[in-house]
Coordinates of C-alpha atoms in Angstrom, one line a residue:
X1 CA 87.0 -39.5 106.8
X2 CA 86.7 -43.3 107.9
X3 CA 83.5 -45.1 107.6
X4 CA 83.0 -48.4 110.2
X5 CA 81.5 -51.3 108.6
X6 CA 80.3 -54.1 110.4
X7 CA 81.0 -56.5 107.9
X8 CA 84.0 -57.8 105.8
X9 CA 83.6 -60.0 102.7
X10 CA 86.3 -62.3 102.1
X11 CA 86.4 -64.2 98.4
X12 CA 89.3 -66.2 96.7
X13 CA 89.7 -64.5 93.1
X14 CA 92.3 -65.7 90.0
X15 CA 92.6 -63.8 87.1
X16 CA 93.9 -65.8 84.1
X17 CA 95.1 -62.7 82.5
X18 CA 95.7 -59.1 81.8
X19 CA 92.6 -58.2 80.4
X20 CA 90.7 -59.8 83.0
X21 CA 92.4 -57.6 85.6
X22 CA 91.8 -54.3 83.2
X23 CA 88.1 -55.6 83.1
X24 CA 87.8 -56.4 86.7
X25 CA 89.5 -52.9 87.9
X26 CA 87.0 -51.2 85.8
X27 CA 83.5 -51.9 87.0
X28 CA 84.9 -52.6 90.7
X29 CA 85.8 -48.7 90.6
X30 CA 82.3 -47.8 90.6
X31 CA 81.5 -49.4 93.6
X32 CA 80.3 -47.2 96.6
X33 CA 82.6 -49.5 98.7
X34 CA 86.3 -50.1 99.2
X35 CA 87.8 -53.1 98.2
X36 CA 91.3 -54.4 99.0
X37 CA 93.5 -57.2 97.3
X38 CA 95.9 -59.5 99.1
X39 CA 98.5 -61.7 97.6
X40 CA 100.8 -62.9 100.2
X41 CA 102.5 -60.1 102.5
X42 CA 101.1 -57.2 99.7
X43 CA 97.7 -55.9 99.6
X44 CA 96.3 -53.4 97.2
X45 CA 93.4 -51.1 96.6
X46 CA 90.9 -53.1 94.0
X47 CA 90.2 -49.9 92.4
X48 CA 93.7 -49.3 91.5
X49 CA 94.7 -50.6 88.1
X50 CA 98.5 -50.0 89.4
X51 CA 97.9 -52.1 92.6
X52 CA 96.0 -55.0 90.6
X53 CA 99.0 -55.2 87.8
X54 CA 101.5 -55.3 90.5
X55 CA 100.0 -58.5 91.4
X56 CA 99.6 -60.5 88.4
X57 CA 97.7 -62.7 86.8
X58 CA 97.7 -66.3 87.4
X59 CA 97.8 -65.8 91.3
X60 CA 94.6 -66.6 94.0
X61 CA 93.5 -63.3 95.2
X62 CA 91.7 -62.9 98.4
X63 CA 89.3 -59.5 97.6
X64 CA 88.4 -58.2 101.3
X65 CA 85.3 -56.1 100.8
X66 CA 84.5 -53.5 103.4
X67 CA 80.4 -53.1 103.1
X68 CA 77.4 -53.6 105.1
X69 CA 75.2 -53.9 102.5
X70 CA 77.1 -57.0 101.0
X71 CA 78.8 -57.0 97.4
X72 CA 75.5 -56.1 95.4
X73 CA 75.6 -56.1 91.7
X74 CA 79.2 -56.9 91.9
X75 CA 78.3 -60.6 92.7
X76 CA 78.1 -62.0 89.0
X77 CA 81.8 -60.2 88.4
X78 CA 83.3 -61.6 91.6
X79 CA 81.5 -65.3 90.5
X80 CA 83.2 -64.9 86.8
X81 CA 86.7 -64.8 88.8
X82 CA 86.3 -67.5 92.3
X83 CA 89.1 -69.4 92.3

């Protein structure tokens, strides 16, 4: 049920609003990796549009992406948002 991964991405992310987080959610949740969200003492599932709105806009994000093969074609979307 659990995979190991060697390697953990860590990248500073800021959505400026609601539709960024709507667009983000939905091309992250075809990614073959998982992909967590931490804001202060909360973190989320990245897939999860629930766990994403709970958080906000207009807050620095640290994604934590759990892959050994690296973030892939998510790169450019990750880029859009750095903070």
């Amino acid at each position: 049920c659990f995979k190991e991964v060697d390697e953990i991405v860590c990248v500073q992310v800021c959505f400026k609003e609601v539709d960024e987080i709507v667009k983000f959610v939905n091309q992250v949740s075809e990614a073959p990796f998982q992909i967590d969200a931490c804001y202060g003492s909360y973190m989320v599932d990245a897939k999860s549009i629930m766990g994403m709105m709970a958080i906000g806009a207009g807050k620095k994000v640290e994604l934590k992406i759990y892959s050994d093969e690296g973030v892939g074609s998510l790169e450019q979307l990750i880029r859009t948002y750095a903070a």
